[in-house]
XYZ file of C-alpha atoms in Angstrom:
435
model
C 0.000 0.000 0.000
C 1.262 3.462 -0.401
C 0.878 5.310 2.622
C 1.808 8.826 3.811
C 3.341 9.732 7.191
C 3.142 13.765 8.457
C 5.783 14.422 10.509
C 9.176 13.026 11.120
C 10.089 13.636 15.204
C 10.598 10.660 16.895
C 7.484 9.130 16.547
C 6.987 9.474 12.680
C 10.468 8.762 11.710
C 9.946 5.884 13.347
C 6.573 4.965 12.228
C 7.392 5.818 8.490
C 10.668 3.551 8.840
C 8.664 0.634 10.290
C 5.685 0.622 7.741
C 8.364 0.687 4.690
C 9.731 -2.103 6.740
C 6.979 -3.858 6.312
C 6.643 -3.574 2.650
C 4.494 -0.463 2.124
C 5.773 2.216 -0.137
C 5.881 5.282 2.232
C 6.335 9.274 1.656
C 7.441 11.080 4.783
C 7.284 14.575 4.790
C 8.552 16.909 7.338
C 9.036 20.917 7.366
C 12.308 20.770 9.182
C 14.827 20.478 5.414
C 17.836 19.330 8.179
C 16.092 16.703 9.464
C 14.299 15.414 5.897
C 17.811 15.290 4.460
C 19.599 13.380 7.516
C 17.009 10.722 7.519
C 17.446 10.686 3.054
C 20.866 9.763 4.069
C 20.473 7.220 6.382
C 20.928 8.906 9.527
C 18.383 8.999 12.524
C 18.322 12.452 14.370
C 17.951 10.623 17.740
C 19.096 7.548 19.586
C 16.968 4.469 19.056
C 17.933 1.229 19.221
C 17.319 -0.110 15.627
C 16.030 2.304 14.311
C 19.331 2.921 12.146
C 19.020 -0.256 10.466
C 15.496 -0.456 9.813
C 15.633 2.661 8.346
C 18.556 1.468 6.310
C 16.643 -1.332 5.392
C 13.785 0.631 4.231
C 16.183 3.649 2.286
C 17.754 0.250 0.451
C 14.453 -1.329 -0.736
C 13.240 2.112 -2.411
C 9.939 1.822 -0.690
C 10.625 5.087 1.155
C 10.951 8.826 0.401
C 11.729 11.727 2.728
C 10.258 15.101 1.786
C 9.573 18.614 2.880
C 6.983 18.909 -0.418
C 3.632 18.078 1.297
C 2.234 17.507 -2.258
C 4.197 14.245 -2.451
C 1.592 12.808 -0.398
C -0.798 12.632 -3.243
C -1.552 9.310 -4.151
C -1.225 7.569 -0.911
C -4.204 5.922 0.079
C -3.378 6.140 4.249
C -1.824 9.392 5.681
C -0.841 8.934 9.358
C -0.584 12.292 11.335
C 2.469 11.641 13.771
C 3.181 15.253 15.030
C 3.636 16.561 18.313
C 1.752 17.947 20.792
C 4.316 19.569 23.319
C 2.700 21.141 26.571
C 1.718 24.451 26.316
C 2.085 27.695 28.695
C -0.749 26.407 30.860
C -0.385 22.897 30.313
C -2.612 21.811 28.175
C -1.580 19.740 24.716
C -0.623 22.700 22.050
C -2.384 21.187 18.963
C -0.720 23.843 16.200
C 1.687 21.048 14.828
C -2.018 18.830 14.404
C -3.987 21.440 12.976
C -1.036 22.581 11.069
C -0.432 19.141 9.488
C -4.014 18.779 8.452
C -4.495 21.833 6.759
C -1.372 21.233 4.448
C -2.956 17.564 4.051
C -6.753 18.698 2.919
C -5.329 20.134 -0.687
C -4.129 16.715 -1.367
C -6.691 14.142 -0.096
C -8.668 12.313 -2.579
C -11.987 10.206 -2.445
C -11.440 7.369 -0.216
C -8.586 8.382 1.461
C -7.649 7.823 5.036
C -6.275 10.472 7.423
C -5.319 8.263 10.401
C -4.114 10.254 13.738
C -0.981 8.760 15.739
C -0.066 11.789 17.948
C -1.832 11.932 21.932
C -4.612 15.153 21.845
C -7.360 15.948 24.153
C -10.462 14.045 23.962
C -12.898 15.486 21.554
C -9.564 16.621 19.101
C -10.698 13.898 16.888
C -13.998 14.893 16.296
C -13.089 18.338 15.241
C -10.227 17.577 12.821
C -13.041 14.879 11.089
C -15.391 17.733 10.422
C -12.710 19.807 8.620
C -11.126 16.686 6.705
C -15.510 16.483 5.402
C -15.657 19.812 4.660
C -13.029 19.525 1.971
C -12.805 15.860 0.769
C -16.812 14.360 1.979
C -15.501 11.370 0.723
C -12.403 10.713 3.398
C -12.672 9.340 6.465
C -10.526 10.960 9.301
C -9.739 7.923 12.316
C -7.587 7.588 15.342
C -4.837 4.759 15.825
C -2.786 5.796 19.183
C 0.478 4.923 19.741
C 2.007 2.786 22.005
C 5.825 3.604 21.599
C 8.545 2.843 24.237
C 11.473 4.793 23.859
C 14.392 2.054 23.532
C 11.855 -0.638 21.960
C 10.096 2.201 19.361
C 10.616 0.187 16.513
C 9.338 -3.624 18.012
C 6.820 -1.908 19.537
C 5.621 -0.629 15.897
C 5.987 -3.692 13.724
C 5.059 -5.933 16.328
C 2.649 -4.191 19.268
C 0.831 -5.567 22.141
C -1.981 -4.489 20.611
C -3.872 -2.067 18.174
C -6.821 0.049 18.873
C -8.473 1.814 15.688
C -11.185 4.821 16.694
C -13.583 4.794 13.965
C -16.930 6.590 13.158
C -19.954 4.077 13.287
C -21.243 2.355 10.454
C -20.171 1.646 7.100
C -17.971 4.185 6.674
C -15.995 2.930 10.309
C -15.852 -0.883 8.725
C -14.732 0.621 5.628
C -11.918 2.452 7.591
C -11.315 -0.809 9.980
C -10.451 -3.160 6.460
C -8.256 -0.562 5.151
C -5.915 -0.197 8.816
C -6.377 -4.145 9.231
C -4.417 -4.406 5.519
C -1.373 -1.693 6.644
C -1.124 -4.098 10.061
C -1.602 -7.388 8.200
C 1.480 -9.120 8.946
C 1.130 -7.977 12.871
C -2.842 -9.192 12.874
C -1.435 -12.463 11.366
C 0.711 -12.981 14.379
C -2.122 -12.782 16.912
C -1.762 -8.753 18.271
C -5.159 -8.216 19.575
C -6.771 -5.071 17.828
C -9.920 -3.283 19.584
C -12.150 -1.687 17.548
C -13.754 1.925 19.612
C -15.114 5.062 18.745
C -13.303 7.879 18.448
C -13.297 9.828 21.840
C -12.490 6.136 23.421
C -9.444 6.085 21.205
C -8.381 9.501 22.436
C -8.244 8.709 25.913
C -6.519 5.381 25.505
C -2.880 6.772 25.507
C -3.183 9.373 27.823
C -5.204 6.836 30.710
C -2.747 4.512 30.079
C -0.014 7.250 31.072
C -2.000 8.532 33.723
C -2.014 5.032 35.014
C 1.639 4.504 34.691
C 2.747 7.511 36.093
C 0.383 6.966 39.192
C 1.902 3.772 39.941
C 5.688 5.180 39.634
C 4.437 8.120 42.064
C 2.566 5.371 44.034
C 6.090 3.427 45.194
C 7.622 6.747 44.995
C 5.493 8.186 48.138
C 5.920 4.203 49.723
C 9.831 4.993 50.028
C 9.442 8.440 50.987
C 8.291 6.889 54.327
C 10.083 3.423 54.010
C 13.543 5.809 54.383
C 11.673 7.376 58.047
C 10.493 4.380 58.887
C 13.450 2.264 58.094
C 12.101 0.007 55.804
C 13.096 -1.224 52.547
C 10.737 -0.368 49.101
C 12.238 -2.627 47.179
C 11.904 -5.791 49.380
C 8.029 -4.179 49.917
C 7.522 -3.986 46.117
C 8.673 -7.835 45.494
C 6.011 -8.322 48.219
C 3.313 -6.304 46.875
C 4.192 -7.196 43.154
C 3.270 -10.802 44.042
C -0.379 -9.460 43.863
C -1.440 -10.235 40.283
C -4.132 -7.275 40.588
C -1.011 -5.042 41.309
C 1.860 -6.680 39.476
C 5.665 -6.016 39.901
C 6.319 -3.570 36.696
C 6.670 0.067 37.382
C 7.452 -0.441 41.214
C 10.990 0.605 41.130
C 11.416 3.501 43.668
C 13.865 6.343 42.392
C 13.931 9.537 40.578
C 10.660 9.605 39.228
C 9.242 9.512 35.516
C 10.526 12.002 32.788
C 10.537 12.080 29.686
C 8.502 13.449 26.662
C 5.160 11.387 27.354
C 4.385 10.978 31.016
C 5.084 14.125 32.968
C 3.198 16.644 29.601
C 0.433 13.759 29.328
C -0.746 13.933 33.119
C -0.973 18.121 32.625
C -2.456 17.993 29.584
C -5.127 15.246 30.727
C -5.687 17.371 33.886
C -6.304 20.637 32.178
C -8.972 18.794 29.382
C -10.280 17.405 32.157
C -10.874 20.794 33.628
C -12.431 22.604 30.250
C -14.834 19.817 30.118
C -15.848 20.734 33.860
C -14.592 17.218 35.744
C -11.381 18.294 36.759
C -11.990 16.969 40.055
C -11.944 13.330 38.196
C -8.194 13.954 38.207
C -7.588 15.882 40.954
C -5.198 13.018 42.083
C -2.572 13.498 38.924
C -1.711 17.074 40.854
C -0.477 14.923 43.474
C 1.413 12.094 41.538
C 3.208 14.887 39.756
C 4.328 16.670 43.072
C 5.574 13.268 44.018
C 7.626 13.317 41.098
C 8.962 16.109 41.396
C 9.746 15.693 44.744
C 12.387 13.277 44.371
C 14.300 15.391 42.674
C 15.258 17.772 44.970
C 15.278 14.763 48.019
C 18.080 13.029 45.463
C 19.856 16.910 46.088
C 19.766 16.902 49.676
C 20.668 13.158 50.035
C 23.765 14.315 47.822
C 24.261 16.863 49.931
C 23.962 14.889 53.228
C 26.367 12.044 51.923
C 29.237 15.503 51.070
C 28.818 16.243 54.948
C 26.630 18.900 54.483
C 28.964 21.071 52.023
C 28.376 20.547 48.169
C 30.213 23.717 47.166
C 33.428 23.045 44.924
C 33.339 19.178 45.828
C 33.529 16.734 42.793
C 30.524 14.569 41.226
C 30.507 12.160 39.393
C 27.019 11.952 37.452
C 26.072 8.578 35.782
C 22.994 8.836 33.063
C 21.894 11.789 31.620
C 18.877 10.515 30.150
C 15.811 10.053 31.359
C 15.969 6.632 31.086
C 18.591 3.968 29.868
C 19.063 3.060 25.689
C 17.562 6.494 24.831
C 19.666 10.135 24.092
C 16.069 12.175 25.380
C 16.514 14.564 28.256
C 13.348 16.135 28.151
C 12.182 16.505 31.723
C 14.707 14.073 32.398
C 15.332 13.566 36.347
C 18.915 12.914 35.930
C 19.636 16.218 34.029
C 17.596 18.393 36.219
C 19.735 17.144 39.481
C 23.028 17.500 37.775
C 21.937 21.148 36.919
C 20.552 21.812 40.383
C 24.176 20.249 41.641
C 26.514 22.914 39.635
C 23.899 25.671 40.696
C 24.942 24.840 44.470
C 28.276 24.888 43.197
C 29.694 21.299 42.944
C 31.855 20.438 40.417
C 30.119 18.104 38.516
C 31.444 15.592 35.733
C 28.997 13.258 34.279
C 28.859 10.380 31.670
C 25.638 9.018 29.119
C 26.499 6.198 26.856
C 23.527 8.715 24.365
C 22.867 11.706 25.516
C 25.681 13.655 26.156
C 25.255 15.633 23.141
C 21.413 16.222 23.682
C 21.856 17.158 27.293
C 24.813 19.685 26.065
C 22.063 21.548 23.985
C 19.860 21.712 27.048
C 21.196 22.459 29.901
C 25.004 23.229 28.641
C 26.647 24.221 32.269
C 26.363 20.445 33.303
C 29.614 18.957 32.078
C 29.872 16.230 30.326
C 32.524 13.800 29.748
C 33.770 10.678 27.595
C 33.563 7.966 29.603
C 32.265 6.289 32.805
C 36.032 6.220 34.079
C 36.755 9.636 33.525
C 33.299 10.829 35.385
C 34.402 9.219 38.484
C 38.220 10.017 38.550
C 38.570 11.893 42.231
C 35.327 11.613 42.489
C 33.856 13.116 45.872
C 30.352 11.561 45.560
C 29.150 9.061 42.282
C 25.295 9.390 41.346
C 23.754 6.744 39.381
C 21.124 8.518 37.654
C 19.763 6.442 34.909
C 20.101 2.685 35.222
C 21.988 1.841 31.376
C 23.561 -1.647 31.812
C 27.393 -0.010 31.445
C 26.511 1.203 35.023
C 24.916 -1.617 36.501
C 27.818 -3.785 35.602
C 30.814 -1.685 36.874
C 32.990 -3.362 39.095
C 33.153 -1.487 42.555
C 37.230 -2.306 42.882
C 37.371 -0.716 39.571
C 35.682 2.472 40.906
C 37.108 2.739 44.287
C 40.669 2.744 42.357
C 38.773 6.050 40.787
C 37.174 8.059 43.198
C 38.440 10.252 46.031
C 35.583 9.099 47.896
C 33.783 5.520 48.273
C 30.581 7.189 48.088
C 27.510 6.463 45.838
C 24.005 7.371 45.632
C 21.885 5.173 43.733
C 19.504 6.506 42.473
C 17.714 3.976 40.428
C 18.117 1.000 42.839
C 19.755 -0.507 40.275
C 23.465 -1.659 42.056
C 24.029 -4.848 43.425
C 24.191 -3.241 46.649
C 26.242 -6.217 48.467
C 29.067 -5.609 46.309
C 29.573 -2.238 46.258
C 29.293 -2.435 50.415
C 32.365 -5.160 50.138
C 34.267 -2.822 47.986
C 34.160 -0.699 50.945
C 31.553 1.829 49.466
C 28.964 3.431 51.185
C 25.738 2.920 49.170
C 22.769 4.767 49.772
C 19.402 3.792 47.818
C 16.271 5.158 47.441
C 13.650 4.405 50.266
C 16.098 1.790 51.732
């Protein structure tokens, strides 16, 4: 099938790269002429595992073109919106990239098409955008297809998903729409992924619940270690307990820093302030709280730093593992680990750290943090080490190696992710999070 794909961030470079992938000739266009011509050439503007070759893959079969011309799109008989929808001034979802995406689609849509939305927007978005796509082509059919991308497993999680939901409009004109999506996921369907079939406002809130959810849970175990530390427990030992509960399960009951990201911390204040302009804000009261939790641990990670220094962080040397907001990606957005490095040189500690990704991208942002080459070189004199973001290079350092590095035998784990026994038997002091 020839298929289009509007927009070419993270999720529609990905998307487009995938569905050539899978045999589909595919046109991805993209105003931003740097980014269009790295991904012609083979190169993926951001980290993903995989992504590189699939999108060499797909550059080497001929099934895919990367374009700035919107016109290209002509001709395809699927156009999947997959722009963003950053948080806005009051936090709300700022839909200009969506609205902007469809009105440079309308010229070009023919009888029969079908505009198919990827990106997360407010409930009742949908509904709007459908009304506009009728007004100029009567015969398209607008429809929402969420995604379900983790960063780290973006491409798996598009060719081969735990499962598809397709908002449609009732009737004939929703089956109609249901056959076409059911042919561009063919090979997926044939290998059992479930697919749910809802309307459209159903299709909108899947995502963002499913975030909501998520980030409740983090915030949940979060809050359980914030009094595990005064009471003298130990979270992790109480999450294996309370993850034996199949209505509660295991996953996402890691104490630490706290969610970041591009998805979790924007969808929980956008969901809260749709919620509020459609007068039940007090539905989701409770997401003010999970996101003060997360925030929280933040600055507690600061004053445990500053607690392990003696008190005095001023001119002492730290050592700052991860960068990222989470390990096998390069994003910092509202990353944990870069916003308590930052927070660290502000109090005036000398701070080196080390990403296997995101050095680069966390240069851009927040360029006083310094960055180095190498895990070795973070840690050399090192007054204090912070393991920020739980990559496997970290997990699997050797704590002789280290204490041969650091000026200190000091570390703050932030991610509960060290084999605590063996660091205490190198002669470290370790210090976790609600333990």
């Amino acid at each position: 099938m020839r298929i289009s794909v509007i927009g070419c961030g993270y999720l529609g470079a990905v998307h487009a790269a995938s569905m050539a992938k899978l045999g589909h000739e595919v046109v991805a266009v993209d105003v931003d002429p740097v980014k269009i011509g790295q991904l012609a050439a083979g190169q993926a503007p951001f980290f993903e595992p995989g992504l590189p070759e699939t999108l060499d893959e797909a550059l080497a079969s001929g099934r895919i073109e990367f374009t700035t011309d919107t016109a290209r799109v002509a001709g395809a008989r699927v156009h999947f919106l997959a722009v963003g929808t950053p948080q806005g001034p009051t936090g709300a979802a700022d839909l200009t990239y969506v609205d902007a995406a469809v009105t440079d689609l309308l010229p070009h849509l023919a009888p029969g098409d079908l505009v198919v939305g990827k990106s997360t927007v407010p409930v009742g978005t949908a509904a709007r955008l459908a009304e506009r796509v009728r007004e100029v082509q009567p015969e398209a059919t607008l429809v929402w297809n969420p995604e379900f991308l983790r960063e780290g497993f973006a491409v798996q999680d598009t060719v081969a998903p735990d499962r598809f939901v397709y908002g449609v409009p009732a009737g004939e004109v929703g089956a109609r729409a249901v056959a076409v999506l059911d042919e561009v996921y063919a090979q997926a369907l044939a290998a059992g992924t479930p697919r749910l079939v809802v309307d459209l406002p159903t299709s909108e809130l899947v995502k963002i619940s499913a975030n909501a959810f998520l980030a409740t849970k983090i915030s949940f175990i979060n809050a359980m270690a914030e009094i595990a530390e005064v009471a003298g427990a130990d979270v992790t030992a109480l999450a294996d307990a309370i993850g034996h509960d199949d209505r509660i399960g295991r996953k996402f009951l890691n104490a630490g820093l706290g969610f970041g990201g591009g998805c979790l911390p924007k969808d929980i204040r956008a969901f809260q302030a749709r919620a509020d302009e459609l007068g039940v804000g007090r539905s989701l009261g409770f997401l003010a709280e999970v996101d003060a939790i997360n925030l929280r641990r933040r600055a507690h990670v600061v004053t445990l730093a500053g607690e392990l220094l003696g008190g005095a962080v001023e001119g002492r040397r730290v050592a700052v593992l991860g960068l990222a907001f989470k390990p096998n990606s390069d994003d910092v957005r509202d990353s944990p680990a870069l916003d308590i490095a930052a927070r660290l040189v502000e109090l005036g500690a000398t701070v080196r750290a080390y990403d296997p990704a995101a050095n680069r991208t966390a240069a851009r942002v927040r360029p006083e943090v310094g960055t180095v080459d190498s895990a070795a070189e973070a840690l050399r004199d090192a007054d204090l080490v912070l393991v920020l973001t739980e990559w496997a290079e970290f997990r699997e350092l050797d704590p002789r190696d280290v204490a041969e590095l650091v000026a200190a035998p000091v570390v703050l784990d932030g991610r509960n992710c060290l084999d605590r026994d063996a660091w205490t038997a190198a002669g470290f002091t370790v210090r976790g999070m609600g333990r």
